[in-house]
mmCIF file of C-alpha atoms in Angstrom:
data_model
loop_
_atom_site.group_PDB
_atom_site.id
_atom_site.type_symbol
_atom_site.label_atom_id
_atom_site.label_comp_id
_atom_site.label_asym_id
_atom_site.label_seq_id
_atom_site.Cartn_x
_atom_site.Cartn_y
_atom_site.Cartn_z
ATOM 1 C CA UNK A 1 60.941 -11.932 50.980
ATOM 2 C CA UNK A 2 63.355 -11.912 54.228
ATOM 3 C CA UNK A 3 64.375 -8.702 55.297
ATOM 4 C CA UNK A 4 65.709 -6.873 59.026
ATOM 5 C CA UNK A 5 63.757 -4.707 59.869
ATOM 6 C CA UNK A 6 63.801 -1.498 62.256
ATOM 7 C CA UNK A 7 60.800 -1.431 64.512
ATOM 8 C CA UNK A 8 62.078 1.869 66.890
ATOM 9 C CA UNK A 9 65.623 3.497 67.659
ATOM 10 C CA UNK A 10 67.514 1.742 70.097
ATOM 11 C CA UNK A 11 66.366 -1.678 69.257
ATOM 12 C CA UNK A 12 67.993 -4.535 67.943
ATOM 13 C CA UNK A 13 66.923 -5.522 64.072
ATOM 14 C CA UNK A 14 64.200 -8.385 63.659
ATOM 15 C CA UNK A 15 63.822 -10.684 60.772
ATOM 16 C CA UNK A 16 60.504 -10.774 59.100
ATOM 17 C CA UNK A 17 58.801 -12.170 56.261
ATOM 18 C CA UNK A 18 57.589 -9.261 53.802
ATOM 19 C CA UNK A 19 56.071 -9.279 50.267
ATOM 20 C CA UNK A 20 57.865 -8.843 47.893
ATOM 21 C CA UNK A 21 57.577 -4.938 46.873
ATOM 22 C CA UNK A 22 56.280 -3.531 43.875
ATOM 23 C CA UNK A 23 57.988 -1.424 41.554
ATOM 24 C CA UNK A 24 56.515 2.058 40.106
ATOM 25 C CA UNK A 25 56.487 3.630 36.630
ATOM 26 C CA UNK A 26 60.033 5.441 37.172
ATOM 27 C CA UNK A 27 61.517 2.636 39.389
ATOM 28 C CA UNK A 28 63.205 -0.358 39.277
ATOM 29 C CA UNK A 29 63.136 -3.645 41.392
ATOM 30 C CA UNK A 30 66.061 -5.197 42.561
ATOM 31 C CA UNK A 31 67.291 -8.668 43.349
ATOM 32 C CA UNK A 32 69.698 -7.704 46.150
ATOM 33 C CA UNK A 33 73.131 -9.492 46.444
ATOM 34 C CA UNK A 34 74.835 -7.380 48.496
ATOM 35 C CA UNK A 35 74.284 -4.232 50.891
ATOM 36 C CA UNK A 36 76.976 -2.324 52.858
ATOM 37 C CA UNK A 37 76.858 -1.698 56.270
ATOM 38 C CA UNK A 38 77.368 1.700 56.636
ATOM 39 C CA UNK A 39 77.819 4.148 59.797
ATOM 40 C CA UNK A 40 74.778 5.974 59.163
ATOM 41 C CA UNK A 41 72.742 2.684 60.001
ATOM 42 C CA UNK A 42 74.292 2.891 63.386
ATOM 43 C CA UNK A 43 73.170 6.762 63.642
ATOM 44 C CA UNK A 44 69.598 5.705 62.552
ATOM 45 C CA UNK A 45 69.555 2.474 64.772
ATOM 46 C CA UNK A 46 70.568 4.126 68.077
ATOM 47 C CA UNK A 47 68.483 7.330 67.353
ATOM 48 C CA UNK A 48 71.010 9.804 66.525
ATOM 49 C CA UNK A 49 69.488 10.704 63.075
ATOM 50 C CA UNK A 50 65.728 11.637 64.123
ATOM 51 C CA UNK A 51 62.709 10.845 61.628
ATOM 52 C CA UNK A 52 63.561 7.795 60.156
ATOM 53 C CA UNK A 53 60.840 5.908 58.044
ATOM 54 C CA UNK A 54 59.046 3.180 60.970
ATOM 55 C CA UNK A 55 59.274 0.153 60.436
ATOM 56 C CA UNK A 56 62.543 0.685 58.377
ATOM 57 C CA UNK A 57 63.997 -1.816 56.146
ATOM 58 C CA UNK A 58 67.813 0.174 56.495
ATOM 59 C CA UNK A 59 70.706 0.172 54.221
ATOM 60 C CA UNK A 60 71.986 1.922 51.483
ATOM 61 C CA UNK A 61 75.117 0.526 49.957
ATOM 62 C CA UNK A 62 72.842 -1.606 47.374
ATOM 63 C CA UNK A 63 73.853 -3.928 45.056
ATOM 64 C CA UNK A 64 71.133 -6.337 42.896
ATOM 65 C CA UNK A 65 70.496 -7.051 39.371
ATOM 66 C CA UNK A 66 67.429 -5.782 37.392
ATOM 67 C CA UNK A 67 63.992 -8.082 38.377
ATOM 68 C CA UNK A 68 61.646 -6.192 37.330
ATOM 69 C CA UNK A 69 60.900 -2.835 36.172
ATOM 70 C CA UNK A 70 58.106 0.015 35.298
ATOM 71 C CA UNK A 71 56.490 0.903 32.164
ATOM 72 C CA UNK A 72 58.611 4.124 31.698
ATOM 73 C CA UNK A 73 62.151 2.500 32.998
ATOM 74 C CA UNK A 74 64.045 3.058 29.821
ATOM 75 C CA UNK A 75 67.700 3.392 30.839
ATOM 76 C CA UNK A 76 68.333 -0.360 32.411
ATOM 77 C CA UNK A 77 67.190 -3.894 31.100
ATOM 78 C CA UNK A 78 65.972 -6.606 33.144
ATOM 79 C CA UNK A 79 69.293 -8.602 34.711
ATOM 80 C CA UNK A 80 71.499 -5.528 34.916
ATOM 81 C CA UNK A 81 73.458 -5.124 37.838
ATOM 82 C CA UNK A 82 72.785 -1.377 39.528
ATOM 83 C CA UNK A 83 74.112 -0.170 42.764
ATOM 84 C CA UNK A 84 71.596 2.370 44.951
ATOM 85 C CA UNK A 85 73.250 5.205 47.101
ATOM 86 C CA UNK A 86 72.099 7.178 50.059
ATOM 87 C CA UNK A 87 70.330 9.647 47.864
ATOM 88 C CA UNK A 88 66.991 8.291 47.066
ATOM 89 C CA UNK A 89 65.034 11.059 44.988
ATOM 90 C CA UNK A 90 65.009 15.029 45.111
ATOM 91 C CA UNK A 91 62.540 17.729 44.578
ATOM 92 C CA UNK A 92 63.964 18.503 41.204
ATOM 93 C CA UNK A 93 63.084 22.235 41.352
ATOM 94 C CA UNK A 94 63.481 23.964 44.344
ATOM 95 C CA UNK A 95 66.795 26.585 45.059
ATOM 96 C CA UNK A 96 69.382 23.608 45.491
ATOM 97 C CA UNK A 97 68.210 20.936 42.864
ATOM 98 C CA UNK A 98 68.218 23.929 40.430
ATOM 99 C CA UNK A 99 72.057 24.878 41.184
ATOM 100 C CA UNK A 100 73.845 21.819 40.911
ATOM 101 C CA UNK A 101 73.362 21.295 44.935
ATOM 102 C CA UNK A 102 70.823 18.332 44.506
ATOM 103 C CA UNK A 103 72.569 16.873 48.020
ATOM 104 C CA UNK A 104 70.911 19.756 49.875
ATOM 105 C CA UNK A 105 67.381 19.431 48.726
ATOM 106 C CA UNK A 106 64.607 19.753 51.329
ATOM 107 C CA UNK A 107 62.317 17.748 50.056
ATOM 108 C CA UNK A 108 65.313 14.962 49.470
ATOM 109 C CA UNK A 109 64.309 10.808 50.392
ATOM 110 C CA UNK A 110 66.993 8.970 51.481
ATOM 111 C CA UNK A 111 67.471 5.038 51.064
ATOM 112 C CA UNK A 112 67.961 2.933 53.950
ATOM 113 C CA UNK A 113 66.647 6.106 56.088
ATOM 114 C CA UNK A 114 62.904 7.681 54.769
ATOM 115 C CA UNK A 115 62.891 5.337 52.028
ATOM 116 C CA UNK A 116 63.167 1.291 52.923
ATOM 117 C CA UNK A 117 66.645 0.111 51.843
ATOM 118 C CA UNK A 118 68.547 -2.755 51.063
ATOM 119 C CA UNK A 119 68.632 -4.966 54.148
ATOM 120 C CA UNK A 120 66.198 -7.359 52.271
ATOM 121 C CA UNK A 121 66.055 -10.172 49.031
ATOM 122 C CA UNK A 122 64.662 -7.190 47.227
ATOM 123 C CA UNK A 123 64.408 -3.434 46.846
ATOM 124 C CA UNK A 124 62.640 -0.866 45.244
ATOM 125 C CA UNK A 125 64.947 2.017 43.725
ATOM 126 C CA UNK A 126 63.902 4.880 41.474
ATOM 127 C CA UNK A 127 65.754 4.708 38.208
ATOM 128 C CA UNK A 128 66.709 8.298 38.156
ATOM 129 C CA UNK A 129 68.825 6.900 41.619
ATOM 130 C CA UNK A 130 70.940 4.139 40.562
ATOM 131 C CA UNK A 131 74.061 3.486 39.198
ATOM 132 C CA UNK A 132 75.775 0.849 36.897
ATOM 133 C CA UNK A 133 79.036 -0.313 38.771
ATOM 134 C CA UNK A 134 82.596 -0.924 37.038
ATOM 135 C CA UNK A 135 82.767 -4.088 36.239
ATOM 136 C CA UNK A 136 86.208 -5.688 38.119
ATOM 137 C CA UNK A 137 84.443 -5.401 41.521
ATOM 138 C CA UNK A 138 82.153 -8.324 42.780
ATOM 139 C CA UNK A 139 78.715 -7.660 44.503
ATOM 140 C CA UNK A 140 80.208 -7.046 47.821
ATOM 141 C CA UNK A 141 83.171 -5.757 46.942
ATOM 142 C CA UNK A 142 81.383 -2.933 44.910
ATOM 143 C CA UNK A 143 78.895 -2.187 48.108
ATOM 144 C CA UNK A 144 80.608 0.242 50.184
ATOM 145 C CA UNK A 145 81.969 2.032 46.911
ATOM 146 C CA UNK A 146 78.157 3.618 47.425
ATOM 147 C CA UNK A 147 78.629 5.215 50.267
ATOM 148 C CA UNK A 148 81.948 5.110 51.828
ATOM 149 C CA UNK A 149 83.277 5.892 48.537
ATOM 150 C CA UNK A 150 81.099 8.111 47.337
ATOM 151 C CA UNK A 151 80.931 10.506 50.538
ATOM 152 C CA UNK A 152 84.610 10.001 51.018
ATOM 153 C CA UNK A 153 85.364 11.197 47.479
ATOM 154 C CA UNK A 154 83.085 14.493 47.830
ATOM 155 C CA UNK A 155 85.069 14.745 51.264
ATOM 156 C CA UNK A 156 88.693 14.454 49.260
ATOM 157 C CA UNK A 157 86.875 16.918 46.288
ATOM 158 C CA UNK A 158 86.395 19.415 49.115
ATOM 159 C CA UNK A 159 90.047 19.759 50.278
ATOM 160 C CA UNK A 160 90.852 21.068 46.939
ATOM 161 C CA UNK A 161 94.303 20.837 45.458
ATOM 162 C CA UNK A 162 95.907 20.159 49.497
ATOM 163 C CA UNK A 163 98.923 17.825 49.141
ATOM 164 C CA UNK A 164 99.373 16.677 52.408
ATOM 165 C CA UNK A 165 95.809 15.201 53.986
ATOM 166 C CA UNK A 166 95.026 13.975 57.466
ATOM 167 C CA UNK A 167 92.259 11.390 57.675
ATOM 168 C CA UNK A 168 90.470 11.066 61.032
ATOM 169 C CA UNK A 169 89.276 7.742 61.767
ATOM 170 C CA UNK A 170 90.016 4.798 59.728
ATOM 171 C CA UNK A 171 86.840 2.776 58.894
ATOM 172 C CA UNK A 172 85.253 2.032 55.524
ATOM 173 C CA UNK A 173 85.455 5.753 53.567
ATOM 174 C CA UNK A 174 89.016 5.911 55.265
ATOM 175 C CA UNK A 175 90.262 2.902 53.280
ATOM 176 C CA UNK A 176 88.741 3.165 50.098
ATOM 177 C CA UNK A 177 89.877 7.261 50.121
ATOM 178 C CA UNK A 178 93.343 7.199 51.213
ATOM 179 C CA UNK A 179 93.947 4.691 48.044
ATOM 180 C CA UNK A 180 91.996 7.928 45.858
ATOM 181 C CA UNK A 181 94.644 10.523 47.106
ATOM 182 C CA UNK A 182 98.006 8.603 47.323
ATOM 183 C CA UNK A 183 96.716 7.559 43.343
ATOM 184 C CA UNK A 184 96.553 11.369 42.981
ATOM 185 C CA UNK A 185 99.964 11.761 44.424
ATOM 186 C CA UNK A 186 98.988 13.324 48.026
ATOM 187 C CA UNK A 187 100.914 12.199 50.930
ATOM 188 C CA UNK A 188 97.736 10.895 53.687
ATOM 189 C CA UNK A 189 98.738 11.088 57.494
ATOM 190 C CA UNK A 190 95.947 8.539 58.858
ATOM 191 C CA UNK A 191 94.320 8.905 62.486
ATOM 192 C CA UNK A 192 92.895 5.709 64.561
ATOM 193 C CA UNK A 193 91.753 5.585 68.108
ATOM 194 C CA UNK A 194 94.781 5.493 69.966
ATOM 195 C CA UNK A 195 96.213 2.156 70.859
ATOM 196 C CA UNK A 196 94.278 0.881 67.283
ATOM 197 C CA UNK A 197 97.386 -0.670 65.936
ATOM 198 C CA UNK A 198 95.985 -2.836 63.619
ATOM 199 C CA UNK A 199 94.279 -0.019 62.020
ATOM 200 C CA UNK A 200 97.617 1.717 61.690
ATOM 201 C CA UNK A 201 99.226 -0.656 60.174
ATOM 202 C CA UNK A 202 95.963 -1.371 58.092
ATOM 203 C CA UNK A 203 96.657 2.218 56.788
ATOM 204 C CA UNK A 204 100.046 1.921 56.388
ATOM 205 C CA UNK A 205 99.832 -0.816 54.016
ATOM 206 C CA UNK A 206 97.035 0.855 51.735
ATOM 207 C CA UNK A 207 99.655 4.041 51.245
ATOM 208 C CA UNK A 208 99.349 6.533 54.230
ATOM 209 C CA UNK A 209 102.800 7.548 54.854
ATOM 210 C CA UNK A 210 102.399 7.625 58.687
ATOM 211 C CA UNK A 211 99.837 6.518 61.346
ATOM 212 C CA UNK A 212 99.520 7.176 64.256
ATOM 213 C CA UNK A 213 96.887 7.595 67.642
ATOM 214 C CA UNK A 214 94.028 10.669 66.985
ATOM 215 C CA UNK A 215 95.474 12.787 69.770
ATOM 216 C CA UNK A 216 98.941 12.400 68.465
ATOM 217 C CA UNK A 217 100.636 15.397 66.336
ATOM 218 C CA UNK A 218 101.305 14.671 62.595
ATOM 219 C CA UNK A 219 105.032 14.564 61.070
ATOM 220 C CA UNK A 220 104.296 17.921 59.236
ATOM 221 C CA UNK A 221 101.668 20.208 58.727
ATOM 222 C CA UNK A 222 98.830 19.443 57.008
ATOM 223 C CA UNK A 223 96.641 21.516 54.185
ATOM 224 C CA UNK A 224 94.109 19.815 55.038
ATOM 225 C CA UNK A 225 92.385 16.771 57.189
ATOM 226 C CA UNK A 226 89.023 14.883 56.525
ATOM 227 C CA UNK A 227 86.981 13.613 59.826
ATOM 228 C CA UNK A 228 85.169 10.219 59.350
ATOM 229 C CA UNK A 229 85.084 9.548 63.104
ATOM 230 C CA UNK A 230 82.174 11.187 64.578
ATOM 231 C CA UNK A 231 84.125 13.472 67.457
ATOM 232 C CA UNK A 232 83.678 16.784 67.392
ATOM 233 C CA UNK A 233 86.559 17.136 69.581
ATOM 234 C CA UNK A 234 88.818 16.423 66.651
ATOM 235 C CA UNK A 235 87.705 19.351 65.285
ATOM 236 C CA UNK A 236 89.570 21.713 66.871
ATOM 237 C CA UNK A 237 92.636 18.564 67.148
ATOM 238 C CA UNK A 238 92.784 18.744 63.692
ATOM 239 C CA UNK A 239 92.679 22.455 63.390
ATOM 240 C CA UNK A 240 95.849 22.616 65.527
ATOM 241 C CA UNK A 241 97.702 20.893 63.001
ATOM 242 C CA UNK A 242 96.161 22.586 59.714
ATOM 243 C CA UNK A 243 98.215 24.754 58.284
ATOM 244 C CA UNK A 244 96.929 28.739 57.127
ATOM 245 C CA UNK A 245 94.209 28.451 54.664
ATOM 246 C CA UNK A 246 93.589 25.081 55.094
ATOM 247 C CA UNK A 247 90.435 22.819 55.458
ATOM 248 C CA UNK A 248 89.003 20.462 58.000
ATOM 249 C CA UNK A 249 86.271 18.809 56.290
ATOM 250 C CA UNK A 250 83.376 17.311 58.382
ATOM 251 C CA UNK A 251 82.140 14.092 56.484
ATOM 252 C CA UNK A 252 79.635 12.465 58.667
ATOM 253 C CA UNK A 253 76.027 12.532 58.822
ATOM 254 C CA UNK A 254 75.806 12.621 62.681
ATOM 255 C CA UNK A 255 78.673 14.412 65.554
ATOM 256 C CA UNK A 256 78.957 14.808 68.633
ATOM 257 C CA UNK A 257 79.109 18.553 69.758
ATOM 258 C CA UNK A 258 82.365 20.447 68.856
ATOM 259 C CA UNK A 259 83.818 21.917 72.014
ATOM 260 C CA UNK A 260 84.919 25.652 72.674
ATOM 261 C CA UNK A 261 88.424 26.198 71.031
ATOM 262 C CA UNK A 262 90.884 29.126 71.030
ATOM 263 C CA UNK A 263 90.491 31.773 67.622
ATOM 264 C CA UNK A 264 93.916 31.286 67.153
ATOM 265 C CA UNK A 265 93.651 28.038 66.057
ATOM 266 C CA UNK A 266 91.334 29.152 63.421
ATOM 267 C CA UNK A 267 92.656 32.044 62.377
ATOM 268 C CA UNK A 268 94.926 32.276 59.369
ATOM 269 C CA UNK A 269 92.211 31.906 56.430
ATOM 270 C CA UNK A 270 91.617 28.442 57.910
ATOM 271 C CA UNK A 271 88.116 26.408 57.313
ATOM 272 C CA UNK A 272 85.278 24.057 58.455
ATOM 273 C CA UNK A 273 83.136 23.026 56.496
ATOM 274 C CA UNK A 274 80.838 19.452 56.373
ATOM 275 C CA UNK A 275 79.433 17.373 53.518
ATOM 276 C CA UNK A 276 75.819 16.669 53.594
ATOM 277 C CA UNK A 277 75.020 13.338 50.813
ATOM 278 C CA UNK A 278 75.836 13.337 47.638
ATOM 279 C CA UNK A 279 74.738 14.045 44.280
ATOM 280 C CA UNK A 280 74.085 11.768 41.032
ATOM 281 C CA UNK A 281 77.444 13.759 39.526
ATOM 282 C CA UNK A 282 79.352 12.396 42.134
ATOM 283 C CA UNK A 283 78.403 9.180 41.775
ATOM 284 C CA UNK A 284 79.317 9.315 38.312
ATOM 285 C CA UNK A 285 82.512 10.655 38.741
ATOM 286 C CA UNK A 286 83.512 7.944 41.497
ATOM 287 C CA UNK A 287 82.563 5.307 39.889
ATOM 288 C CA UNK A 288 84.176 6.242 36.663
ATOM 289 C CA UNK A 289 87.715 7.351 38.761
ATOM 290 C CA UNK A 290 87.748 3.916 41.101
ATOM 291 C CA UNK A 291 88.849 1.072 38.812
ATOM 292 C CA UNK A 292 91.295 3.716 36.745
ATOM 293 C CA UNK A 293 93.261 4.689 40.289
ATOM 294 C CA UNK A 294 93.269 0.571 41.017
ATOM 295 C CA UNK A 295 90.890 0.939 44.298
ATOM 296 C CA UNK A 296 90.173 -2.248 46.234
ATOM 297 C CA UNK A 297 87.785 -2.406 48.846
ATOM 298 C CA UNK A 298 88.541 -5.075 51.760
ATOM 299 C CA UNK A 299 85.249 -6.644 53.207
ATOM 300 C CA UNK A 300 83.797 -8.979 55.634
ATOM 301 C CA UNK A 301 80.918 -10.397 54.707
ATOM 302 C CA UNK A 302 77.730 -11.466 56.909
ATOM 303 C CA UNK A 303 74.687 -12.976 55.701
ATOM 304 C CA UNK A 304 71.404 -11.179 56.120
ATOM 305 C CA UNK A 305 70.469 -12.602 59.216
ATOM 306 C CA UNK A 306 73.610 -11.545 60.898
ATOM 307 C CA UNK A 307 72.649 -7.736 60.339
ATOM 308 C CA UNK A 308 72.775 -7.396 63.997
ATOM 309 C CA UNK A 309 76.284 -8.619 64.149
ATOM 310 C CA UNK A 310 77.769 -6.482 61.525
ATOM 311 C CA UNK A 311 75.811 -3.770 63.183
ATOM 312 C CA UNK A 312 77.567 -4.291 66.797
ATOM 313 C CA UNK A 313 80.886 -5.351 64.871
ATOM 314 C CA UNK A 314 81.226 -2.139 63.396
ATOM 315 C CA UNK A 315 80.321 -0.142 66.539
ATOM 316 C CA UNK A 316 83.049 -1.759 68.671
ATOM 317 C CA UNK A 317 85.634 -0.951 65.802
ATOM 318 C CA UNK A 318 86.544 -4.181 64.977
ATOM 319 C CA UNK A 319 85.586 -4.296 61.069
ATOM 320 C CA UNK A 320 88.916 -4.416 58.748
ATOM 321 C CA UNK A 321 87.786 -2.184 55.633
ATOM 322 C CA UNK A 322 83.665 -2.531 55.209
ATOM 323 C CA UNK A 323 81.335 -4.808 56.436
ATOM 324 C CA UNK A 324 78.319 -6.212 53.804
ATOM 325 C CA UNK A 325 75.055 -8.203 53.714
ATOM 326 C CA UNK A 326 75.436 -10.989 51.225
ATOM 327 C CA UNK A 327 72.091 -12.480 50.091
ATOM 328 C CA UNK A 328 73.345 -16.098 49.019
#
């Protein structure tokens, strides 16, 4: 099979010629279609995230039909479509799996990261892992529901019952969430790099009632604010405009350091707090929630061998929506 491989952080992908992998008792194979291109593959790539799986097959936005599967596969049938997620298996036992807090396992794999993901023809999931995807959403469309979705709705779940959100940085989750709340009748103030007009206006039209530069200060107050952009000065930006007992919500993976800021700003029953993965309820929950509130994803597609493209695309800011890996 082709795939892109990671040989060490900091290097560009190369295409290789693999076998095809082999599926387990508990796991299923997958014909990929489509994979989403996903922040966290730029963390891994440039060596932000440490311990990554060497050579690493990355990705973890997967989307494939059923090819094959092992003797004790019992809940999908061969030619099923399935989507994979970041979360790859868990302990099952320890302190966290046992409490509902699966995400936070120590002993957790990870697709695309410790585990080799869907950057490839094929990929090898375990069943307990996947998903079936709402039907209404083609292969790449229903990619970065995975991950962008999926993080950004346990991101959204975490600022409670707050009516008036900020979202910092408007990539992939950004897009696919501020659709979620305005369906839930919040009003979203949306951050972009400042001078990112096109992103604005990108915002704009998918129901944030104002836009504006990341250093700029919101029409009102919020109750809470979400950071996809991975600046930990916004941390305390965002904090400034928060109103008492409010949340800022830290959704990605990787940050730079959050600088020294004022108690003041804090102060007032105010909160930070980060989301680490996901867990199999959430998936559930998303997927079930994202054709009723009418979510569309906008993509740009690349074909495998362009995973290197995507990659620098989406570092330079200049993806509309999500970018995805389309097989054909």
């Amino acid at each position: 099979m082709r795939a892109m491989v990671l040989e060490a952080p900091g290097s560009p992908l190369q295409q290789v010629e693999l076998p095809q992998p082999e599926c387990g008792a508990d796991e299923v194979l997958l014909k990929v279609s489509a994979c989403g291109v996903c922040r966290t593959d730029l963390h891994i790539q440039d060596g932000e995230l440490s311990g990554p799986k060497l050579p690493l097959i990355p990705g973890h936005e997967i989307v494939g039909v059923v090819a094959s599967k092992g003797e004790r596969v019992e809940r999908f049938a061969i030619g099923q479509r399935l989507g994979v997620p970041w979360l790859g298996h868990t302990c099952g036992h320890c302190r966290y799996c046992s409490s509902g807090r699966e995400n936070l396992c120590d002993n957790a794999r990870f697709t695309g990261y410790t585990l080799n993901g869907g950057y490839a023809e094929y990929a090898v999931a375990d069943q307990r892992y996947c998903f079936i995807l709402p039907e209404g959403y083609t292969d790449a469309e229903a990619a970065p529901l995975l991950c962008a979705g999926l993080i950004g709705y346990r991101a959204l779940v975490a600022t409670g019952d707050a009516e008036r959100i900020g979202i910092y940085g408007f990539g992939a989750a950004a897009h696919i969430i501020v659709q979620l709340a305005r369906w839930q009748g919040r009003t979203v103030f949306a951050f972009t790099k400042p001078g990112d007009l096109a992103g604005q206006r990108f915002a704009k039209e998918l129901g944030a009632t104002w836009a504006g530069d990341s250093t700029a200060a919101p029409p009102d107050e919020m109750d809470a604010a979400i950071l996809f952009a991975p600046v930990g000065a916004l941390v305390p930006e965002a904090l400034r405009h928060t109103a008492k007992g409010g949340t800022v919500v830290c959704a990605g993976i990787h940050m730079s350091d959050v600088p020294g800021f004022p108690y003041s700003i804090l102060w007032g029953e105010r909160t930070i707090r980060s989301i680490a993965n996901l867990t199999r309820r959430d998936g559930e929950e998303f997927l079930n929630i994202a054709p009723k509130a009418g979510i569309r994803t906008a993509v740009e597609t690349f074909r495998l061998e362009q995973a290197n493209e995507a990659l620098d695309r989406l570092r330079n800011g200049s993806i509309r929506g999500a970018a995805v890996l389309v097989m054909a």
